[in-house]
Coordinates of N, CA, C and O in Angstrom, one line a residue:
M1 N 8.8 18.2 7.2 CA 7.5 18.1 6.6 C 7.3 19.4 5.7 O 6.4 20.2 6.0
T2 N 8.1 19.6 4.8 CA 8.0 20.8 3.9 C 7.0 20.6 2.8 O 6.3 21.5 2.4
K3 N 7.0 19.4 2.2 CA 6.0 19.2 1.1 C 4.6 18.9 1.6 O 4.5 18.1 2.5
V4 N 3.6 19.5 1.0 CA 2.2 19.2 1.3 C 1.6 18.4 0.2 O 1.7 18.8 -1.0
W5 N 1.2 17.2 0.5 CA 0.5 16.3 -0.5 C -0.8 16.8 -0.8 O -1.6 17.1 0.1
D6 N -1.1 16.9 -2.1 CA -2.5 17.2 -2.5 C -3.3 16.0 -2.8 O -3.0 15.1 -3.6
F7 N -4.3 15.7 -1.9 CA -5.1 14.5 -2.0 C -5.7 14.3 -3.4 O -5.7 13.2 -3.9
K8 N -6.2 15.4 -4.0 CA -6.8 15.3 -5.3 C -5.8 14.7 -6.4 O -6.1 13.9 -7.2
V9 N -4.6 15.3 -6.4 CA -3.5 14.9 -7.3 C -3.2 13.4 -7.0 O -3.0 12.6 -7.9
Q10 N -3.0 13.1 -5.7 CA -2.7 11.7 -5.4 C -3.8 10.7 -5.8 O -3.5 9.6 -6.2
L11 N -5.0 11.1 -5.7 CA -6.1 10.3 -6.1 C -6.1 10.0 -7.6 O -6.3 8.9 -8.1
E12 N -5.7 11.0 -8.4 CA -5.6 10.9 -9.9 C -4.5 9.9 -10.2 O -4.6 9.0 -11.0
V13 N -3.3 10.0 -9.5 CA -2.2 9.1 -9.7 C -2.7 7.7 -9.3 O -2.4 6.7 -10.0
G14 N -3.4 7.6 -8.2 CA -3.9 6.2 -7.7 C -4.8 5.6 -8.7 O -4.8 4.4 -8.9
S15 N -5.7 6.5 -9.3 CA -6.7 6.0 -10.2 C -6.0 5.4 -11.5 O -6.4 4.3 -12.0
R16 N -5.0 6.1 -12.0 CA -4.3 5.6 -13.2 C -3.6 4.3 -12.8 O -3.5 3.3 -13.6
A17 N -3.0 4.2 -11.6 CA -2.3 3.0 -11.2 C -3.3 1.8 -11.1 O -3.0 0.7 -11.4
E18 N -4.5 2.1 -10.5 CA -5.5 1.1 -10.4 C -5.9 0.5 -11.8 O -6.1 -0.7 -12.0
E19 N -5.9 1.4 -12.8 CA -6.2 0.9 -14.2 C -5.2 0.0 -14.7 O -5.5 -1.1 -15.3
L20 N -3.9 0.4 -14.5 CA -2.8 -0.5 -14.9 C -2.8 -1.8 -14.2 O -2.6 -2.9 -14.8
F21 N -3.0 -1.8 -12.9 CA -3.0 -3.0 -12.1 C -4.2 -3.9 -12.5 O -4.0 -5.1 -12.7
L22 N -5.3 -3.3 -12.8 CA -6.5 -4.1 -13.2 C -6.2 -4.8 -14.5 O -6.6 -5.9 -14.7
E23 N -5.5 -4.1 -15.4 CA -5.2 -4.7 -16.7 C -4.1 -5.8 -16.6 O -4.1 -6.8 -17.4
R24 N -3.2 -5.7 -15.7 CA -2.0 -6.6 -15.6 C -2.1 -7.7 -14.5 O -1.3 -8.6 -14.6
Y25 N -3.0 -7.6 -13.6 CA -3.1 -8.6 -12.6 C -3.4 -9.9 -13.2 O -4.2 -10.0 -14.1
P26 N -2.8 -11.0 -12.7 CA -2.9 -12.3 -13.4 C -4.3 -13.0 -13.3 O -4.6 -13.9 -14.1
R27 N -5.1 -12.5 -12.4 CA -6.5 -13.0 -12.4 C -7.5 -11.9 -12.6 O -7.1 -10.7 -12.5
K28 N -8.6 -12.2 -13.1 CA -9.7 -11.2 -13.4 C -10.2 -10.6 -12.1 O -10.5 -11.2 -11.1
L29 N -10.2 -9.2 -12.1 CA -10.6 -8.5 -11.0 C -11.8 -7.6 -11.3 O -12.1 -7.3 -12.5
E30 N -12.5 -7.3 -10.3 CA -13.5 -6.2 -10.4 C -13.3 -5.2 -9.4 O -12.7 -5.4 -8.3
I31 N -13.6 -3.9 -9.7 CA -13.4 -2.8 -8.8 C -14.5 -2.9 -7.7 O -15.6 -3.1 -8.0
F32 N -14.0 -2.7 -6.5 CA -14.9 -2.7 -5.3 C -15.4 -1.3 -5.1 O -14.6 -0.4 -5.1
P33 N -16.7 -1.0 -5.1 CA -17.2 0.4 -5.0 C -17.0 1.0 -3.6 O -17.1 2.2 -3.5
G34 N -16.8 0.3 -2.6 CA -16.7 0.8 -1.3 C -15.3 1.3 -0.9 O -14.4 1.3 -1.8
R35 N -15.0 1.6 0.3 CA -13.7 2.1 0.7 C -12.9 1.1 1.5 O -11.7 1.4 1.8
E36 N -13.5 0.0 1.8 CA -12.7 -1.0 2.6 C -11.5 -1.6 1.8 O -10.5 -2.0 2.5
Y37 N -11.6 -1.8 0.5 CA -10.5 -2.3 -0.3 C -10.8 -1.9 -1.7 O -11.8 -1.2 -2.0
D38 N -9.8 -2.2 -2.6 CA -9.9 -1.7 -4.0 C -10.5 -2.7 -5.0 O -11.2 -2.3 -5.9
F39 N -10.1 -4.0 -4.8 CA -10.6 -5.0 -5.9 C -11.1 -6.2 -5.2 O -10.7 -6.6 -4.1
L40 N -11.8 -7.0 -6.0 CA -12.3 -8.3 -5.7 C -11.8 -9.2 -6.8 O -12.0 -8.9 -8.0
V41 N -11.2 -10.4 -6.5 CA -10.8 -11.4 -7.4 C -12.1 -12.1 -7.8 O -12.8 -12.7 -7.0
K42 N -12.4 -12.1 -9.1 CA -13.7 -12.7 -9.6 C -13.8 -14.1 -9.2 O -14.9 -14.5 -8.8
S43 N -12.8 -14.9 -9.4 CA -12.9 -16.4 -9.3 C -13.0 -16.8 -7.8 O -13.8 -17.6 -7.4
S44 N -12.2 -16.1 -7.0 CA -12.1 -16.6 -5.6 C -12.8 -15.7 -4.6 O -12.9 -16.0 -3.4
R45 N -13.2 -14.5 -5.0 CA -13.8 -13.5 -4.2 C -12.9 -12.9 -3.1 O -13.3 -12.3 -2.1
E46 N -11.5 -13.2 -3.3 CA -10.6 -12.5 -2.4 C -10.6 -11.1 -2.6 O -10.8 -10.6 -3.7
T47 N -10.2 -10.3 -1.5 CA -10.2 -8.9 -1.6 C -8.8 -8.4 -1.6 O -7.9 -9.0 -1.1
I48 N -8.6 -7.3 -2.4 CA -7.2 -6.7 -2.6 C -7.2 -5.2 -2.2 O -8.1 -4.5 -2.7
E49 N -6.3 -4.9 -1.4 CA -6.0 -3.4 -1.2 C -4.7 -3.1 -1.9 O -3.7 -3.8 -1.8
L50 N -4.7 -2.0 -2.7 CA -3.6 -1.6 -3.5 C -3.0 -0.3 -3.0 O -3.7 0.7 -2.9
K51 N -1.8 -0.3 -2.7 CA -1.0 0.9 -2.2 C -0.1 1.3 -3.4 O 0.7 0.5 -3.8
T52 N -0.3 2.5 -3.9 CA 0.5 2.9 -5.0 C 1.6 3.9 -4.5 O 1.4 4.8 -3.7
D53 N 2.8 3.6 -5.0 CA 4.0 4.5 -4.6 C 4.6 5.0 -5.9 O 4.9 4.2 -6.8
T54 N 4.8 6.3 -6.0 CA 5.4 6.9 -7.2 C 6.9 7.1 -7.1 O 7.5 7.5 -8.0
Y55 N 7.5 6.7 -6.0 CA 8.9 6.9 -5.7 C 9.7 6.0 -6.7 O 9.2 4.9 -7.0
N56 N 10.9 6.4 -7.0 CA 11.8 5.6 -7.8 C 12.3 4.5 -7.0 O 13.1 4.7 -6.0
I57 N 12.0 3.3 -7.3 CA 12.4 2.0 -6.6 C 13.9 1.9 -6.5 O 14.4 1.3 -5.6
N58 N 14.6 2.4 -7.5 CA 16.1 2.3 -7.5 C 16.7 3.3 -6.6 O 18.0 3.2 -6.3
K59 N 16.0 4.3 -6.0 CA 16.7 5.3 -5.1 C 16.5 4.9 -3.7 O 17.1 5.6 -2.8
S60 N 15.8 3.8 -3.4 CA 15.6 3.4 -2.0 C 15.3 1.9 -2.0 O 14.6 1.4 -2.8
S61 N 15.8 1.3 -1.0 CA 15.5 -0.2 -0.8 C 14.4 -0.4 0.2 O 14.2 -1.5 0.8
N62 N 13.6 0.7 0.4 CA 12.5 0.6 1.4 C 11.1 0.6 0.8 O 10.9 1.2 -0.3
F63 N 10.2 0.1 1.6 CA 8.8 0.4 1.4 C 8.5 1.6 2.4 O 9.2 1.8 3.3
F64 N 7.4 2.3 2.1 CA 6.9 3.3 3.1 C 5.5 2.8 3.4 O 4.6 2.8 2.6
F65 N 5.4 2.3 4.6 CA 4.1 1.8 5.1 C 3.4 2.9 6.0 O 3.9 3.3 7.0
E66 N 2.2 3.3 5.5 CA 1.4 4.3 6.3 C 0.8 3.5 7.5 O 0.2 2.5 7.4
R67 N 1.2 4.0 8.6 CA 0.7 3.5 9.9 C -0.6 4.1 10.3 O -1.6 3.5 10.7
Y68 N -0.7 5.4 10.2 CA -1.9 6.2 10.5 C -2.2 7.1 9.3 O -1.4 7.9 8.9
S69 N -3.4 7.0 8.7 CA -3.8 7.8 7.7 C -4.0 9.3 8.2 O -3.9 10.2 7.5
D70 N -4.4 9.3 9.5 CA -4.5 10.7 10.2 C -4.0 10.4 11.6 O -4.6 9.7 12.4
V71 N -2.8 11.0 11.8 CA -2.1 10.8 13.1 C -2.9 11.3 14.3 O -3.0 10.6 15.3
R72 N -3.5 12.5 14.1 CA -4.2 13.0 15.2 C -5.4 12.1 15.7 O -5.6 11.9 16.9
R73 N -6.1 11.6 14.7 CA -7.2 10.7 15.0 C -6.8 9.2 15.2 O -7.6 8.4 15.6
K74 N -5.6 9.0 14.9 CA -5.0 7.6 15.0 C -5.8 6.5 14.2 O -6.1 5.4 14.6
T75 N -6.2 7.0 13.0 CA -6.9 6.0 12.1 C -5.9 5.2 11.4 O -5.0 5.7 10.8
P76 N -6.1 3.9 11.4 CA -5.2 3.0 10.9 C -5.0 3.2 9.3 O -6.0 3.5 8.7
G77 N -3.8 3.1 8.8 CA -3.5 3.2 7.4 C -2.8 2.0 6.9 O -2.5 1.1 7.7
G78 N -2.6 1.9 5.6 CA -1.9 0.8 5.0 C -2.3 -0.6 5.4 O -3.5 -0.9 5.4
P79 N -1.4 -1.5 5.6 CA -1.7 -2.8 6.0 C -2.5 -2.9 7.3 O -3.3 -3.9 7.4
W80 N -2.3 -2.0 8.2 CA -3.0 -2.0 9.5 C -4.5 -1.8 9.2 O -5.4 -2.5 9.8
R81 N -4.8 -0.9 8.3 CA -6.2 -0.7 7.9 C -6.8 -1.9 7.1 O -7.9 -2.4 7.3
A82 N -5.9 -2.5 6.2 CA -6.4 -3.6 5.5 C -6.7 -4.8 6.4 O -7.7 -5.5 6.3
H83 N -5.9 -4.9 7.5 CA -6.1 -6.0 8.5 C -7.4 -5.7 9.2 O -8.2 -6.6 9.4
K84 N -7.6 -4.5 9.6 CA -8.9 -4.1 10.3 C -10.1 -4.4 9.4 O -11.1 -4.8 9.9
D85 N -9.9 -4.2 8.1 CA -11.0 -4.4 7.2 C -11.1 -5.8 6.7 O -11.8 -6.1 5.7
S86 N -10.3 -6.8 7.2 CA -10.3 -8.2 6.8 C -10.0 -8.4 5.3 O -10.5 -9.3 4.7
V87 N -9.1 -7.5 4.8 CA -8.6 -7.7 3.4 C -7.8 -9.0 3.3 O -7.0 -9.2 4.2
D88 N -7.9 -9.6 2.2 CA -7.1 -10.9 2.0 C -5.7 -10.6 1.5 O -4.8 -11.4 1.8
I89 N -5.5 -9.7 0.5 CA -4.3 -9.5 -0.1 C -3.9 -8.0 -0.1 O -4.7 -7.1 -0.4
F90 N -2.7 -7.7 0.3 CA -2.2 -6.3 0.2 C -1.1 -6.2 -0.8 O -0.1 -6.9 -0.8
C91 N -1.3 -5.3 -1.8 CA -0.3 -5.1 -2.9 C 0.3 -3.8 -2.8 O -0.4 -2.8 -2.7
Y92 N 1.6 -3.7 -2.9 CA 2.4 -2.5 -2.8 C 3.0 -2.3 -4.2 O 3.8 -3.1 -4.6
Y93 N 2.5 -1.3 -4.9 CA 2.8 -1.1 -6.3 C 3.7 0.1 -6.6 O 3.3 1.3 -6.3
F94 N 4.9 -0.1 -7.1 CA 5.8 1.0 -7.5 C 5.4 1.3 -9.0 O 5.9 0.6 -9.9
V95 N 4.5 2.2 -9.2 CA 3.8 2.4 -10.5 C 4.8 2.9 -11.6 O 4.7 2.5 -12.8
R96 N 5.8 3.6 -11.2 CA 6.8 4.2 -12.1 C 7.6 3.0 -12.8 O 8.0 3.1 -14.0
H97 N 7.7 1.9 -12.1 CA 8.5 0.8 -12.6 C 7.6 -0.5 -13.0 O 8.2 -1.5 -13.4
N98 N 6.3 -0.4 -12.7 CA 5.4 -1.5 -13.0 C 5.9 -2.7 -12.3 O 5.9 -3.8 -12.8
I99 N 6.1 -2.5 -11.0 CA 6.5 -3.6 -10.1 C 5.6 -3.6 -8.9 O 5.4 -2.6 -8.3
W100 N 4.9 -4.7 -8.6 CA 4.2 -4.8 -7.3 C 4.6 -5.9 -6.5 O 5.1 -6.9 -7.0
F101 N 4.4 -5.8 -5.2 CA 4.7 -6.8 -4.2 C 3.4 -7.2 -3.5 O 2.7 -6.4 -3.1
E102 N 3.2 -8.5 -3.6 CA 1.9 -9.0 -3.1 C 2.1 -9.8 -1.8 O 2.8 -10.8 -1.7
F103 N 1.4 -9.3 -0.8 CA 1.4 -9.9 0.6 C 0.1 -10.6 0.8 O -1.0 -10.0 0.7
R104 N 0.1 -11.9 1.0 CA -1.0 -12.7 1.1 C -1.4 -13.1 2.6 O -2.4 -13.6 2.9
D105 N -0.4 -12.9 3.5 CA -0.7 -13.1 4.9 C -0.5 -11.8 5.7 O 0.5 -11.5 6.2
I106 N -1.6 -11.1 5.7 CA -1.6 -9.8 6.3 C -1.4 -9.8 7.8 O -0.6 -9.0 8.3
P107 N -2.0 -10.7 8.5 CA -1.6 -10.8 10.0 C -0.1 -11.0 10.2 O 0.5 -10.4 11.1
K108 N 0.5 -11.8 9.4 CA 2.0 -12.0 9.6 C 2.8 -10.8 9.2 O 3.7 -10.4 9.8
L109 N 2.3 -10.1 8.1 CA 2.9 -8.8 7.7 C 2.8 -7.8 8.9 O 3.8 -7.1 9.2
I110 N 1.6 -7.7 9.5 CA 1.4 -6.7 10.6 C 2.3 -7.1 11.8 O 2.9 -6.2 12.3
S111 N 2.4 -8.3 12.1 CA 3.3 -8.7 13.2 C 4.7 -8.3 12.9 O 5.4 -7.8 13.8
R112 N 5.2 -8.6 11.7 CA 6.6 -8.2 11.3 C 6.7 -6.7 11.4 O 7.8 -6.2 11.9
L113 N 5.8 -6.0 10.8 CA 5.9 -4.6 10.8 C 6.0 -4.0 12.2 O 6.7 -3.1 12.5
N114 N 5.1 -4.5 13.1 CA 5.1 -4.1 14.5 C 6.5 -4.3 15.1 O 7.0 -3.5 15.9
D115 N 7.1 -5.5 14.9 CA 8.4 -5.8 15.4 C 9.5 -4.8 14.9 O 10.3 -4.3 15.6
L116 N 9.5 -4.6 13.5 CA 10.5 -3.8 12.9 C 10.4 -2.3 13.3 O 11.3 -1.6 13.2
T117 N 9.2 -1.9 13.6 CA 9.0 -0.4 13.8 C 8.8 -0.1 15.3 O 8.6 1.1 15.6
E118 N 8.9 -1.1 16.2 CA 8.6 -0.9 17.6 C 9.3 0.3 18.2 O 8.7 1.1 18.9
K119 N 10.6 0.6 17.9 CA 11.3 1.7 18.5 C 11.6 2.8 17.5 O 12.5 3.6 17.7
K120 N 10.9 2.8 16.4 CA 11.1 3.8 15.4 C 10.1 4.9 15.5 O 8.9 4.6 15.9
G121 N 10.5 6.1 15.2 CA 9.6 7.2 15.2 C 8.9 7.3 13.9 O 9.4 6.8 12.8
L122 N 7.7 7.8 13.9 CA 6.9 8.0 12.7 C 7.5 9.0 11.8 O 8.1 10.0 12.2
I123 N 7.4 8.8 10.5 CA 7.7 9.8 9.5 C 6.4 10.5 9.1 O 5.4 9.8 8.8
Y124 N 6.4 11.8 9.2 CA 5.1 12.6 9.1 C 5.0 13.1 7.6 O 6.0 13.6 7.1
I125 N 3.8 13.0 7.1 CA 3.5 13.5 5.7 C 2.3 14.5 5.9 O 1.3 14.0 6.2
K126 N 2.6 15.7 5.6 CA 1.5 16.7 5.7 C 0.6 16.7 4.5 O 1.1 16.7 3.3
N127 N -0.6 16.6 4.7 CA -1.6 16.7 3.7 C -2.4 18.0 3.9 O -2.2 18.7 5.0
K128 N -3.3 18.4 3.1 CA -4.1 19.6 3.3 C -5.2 19.2 4.3 O -6.2 18.6 4.0
G129 N -5.0 19.6 5.6 CA -6.0 19.3 6.6 C -5.7 18.2 7.5 O -6.4 18.0 8.5
W130 N -4.7 17.4 7.3 CA -4.4 16.3 8.3 C -2.9 15.9 8.0 O -2.3 16.3 7.0
V131 N -2.4 15.1 8.9 CA -1.1 14.6 8.8 C -1.1 13.0 8.9 O -1.7 12.5 9.7
T132 N -0.4 12.5 7.9 CA -0.3 11.0 7.8 C 1.1 10.6 8.4 O 2.0 11.4 8.4
G133 N 1.1 9.4 9.1 CA 2.4 8.9 9.7 C 2.6 7.6 9.2 O 1.7 6.7 9.2
G134 N 3.9 7.3 9.0 CA 4.3 5.9 8.6 C 5.7 5.6 8.8 O 6.4 6.4 9.5
Y135 N 6.2 4.5 8.3 CA 7.5 4.0 8.5 C 8.2 3.6 7.2 O 7.6 3.0 6.3
K136 N 9.5 3.9 7.1 CA 10.3 3.3 6.1 C 10.7 1.9 6.6 O 11.2 1.8 7.7
V137 N 10.5 0.8 5.7 CA 10.8 -0.5 6.1 C 11.6 -1.1 5.0 O 11.2 -1.1 3.9
P138 N 12.8 -1.7 5.3 CA 13.6 -2.3 4.2 C 12.9 -3.5 3.6 O 12.3 -4.3 4.2
R139 N 12.8 -3.4 2.2 CA 12.1 -4.5 1.5 C 12.7 -5.8 1.8 O 11.9 -6.8 1.9
D140 N 14.0 -6.0 1.9 CA 14.6 -7.3 2.2 C 14.2 -7.9 3.6 O 14.2 -9.1 3.8
S141 N 13.7 -7.0 4.5 CA 13.2 -7.5 5.8 C 11.9 -8.2 5.7 O 11.4 -8.8 6.6
L142 N 11.2 -8.1 4.5 CA 9.9 -8.7 4.3 C 9.9 -9.7 3.2 O 8.8 -10.1 2.8
S143 N 11.1 -10.0 2.6 CA 11.1 -10.7 1.4 C 10.5 -12.1 1.5 O 10.0 -12.6 0.5
D144 N 10.4 -12.7 2.7 CA 9.8 -14.0 2.8 C 8.3 -13.9 2.8 O 7.6 -14.9 2.8
L145 N 7.8 -12.7 2.9 CA 6.3 -12.5 3.0 C 5.6 -12.0 1.7 O 4.4 -12.0 1.6
F146 N 6.4 -11.7 0.7 CA 5.8 -11.2 -0.6 C 6.2 -12.0 -1.8 O 7.3 -12.7 -1.8
D147 N 5.4 -11.9 -2.8 CA 5.8 -12.4 -4.2 C 5.9 -11.0 -5.0 O 5.1 -10.1 -4.8
M148 N 6.9 -11.0 -5.8 CA 7.1 -9.8 -6.6 C 6.6 -10.0 -8.1 O 6.9 -11.1 -8.6
W149 N 5.9 -9.1 -8.6 CA 5.4 -9.2 -10.0 C 5.9 -8.0 -10.8 O 6.0 -6.9 -10.2
E150 N 6.2 -8.2 -12.0 CA 6.7 -7.0 -12.9 C 6.1 -7.2 -14.3 O 6.0 -8.3 -14.8
F151 N 5.8 -6.1 -14.9 CA 5.5 -6.1 -16.3 C 6.1 -4.9 -17.0 O 6.6 -4.0 -16.4

């Protein structure tokens, strides 16, 4: 845990990714002002949580799924938080490559992630003031659960 993530910098990256996603998503979206999710599909009222990853997709065949946004407090992160908040769609966006993976069955995603990570240790990411924990998960182990979009 040598690198410390700066939340403000990550928020700026996430905001730019949200703009791109909003422009490119195949259905019209509106930004949700609360913290439970990021977008609402205008026509269906489905909710979308967007996870932005700046890592080079060609350097790893994994997703990094945040399990706890704050390990000490055990606050759920990533798809676990989306599930807790009854989000309909979880999108994992590699912004550098303009590729996103759309998961529409979050309970099934959570079940698979729980199975895949059952005996794995958390990977810790130090932030200013808290520590996040998550797992590397091979993308191909979830391929039946997502649709991939690219622009």
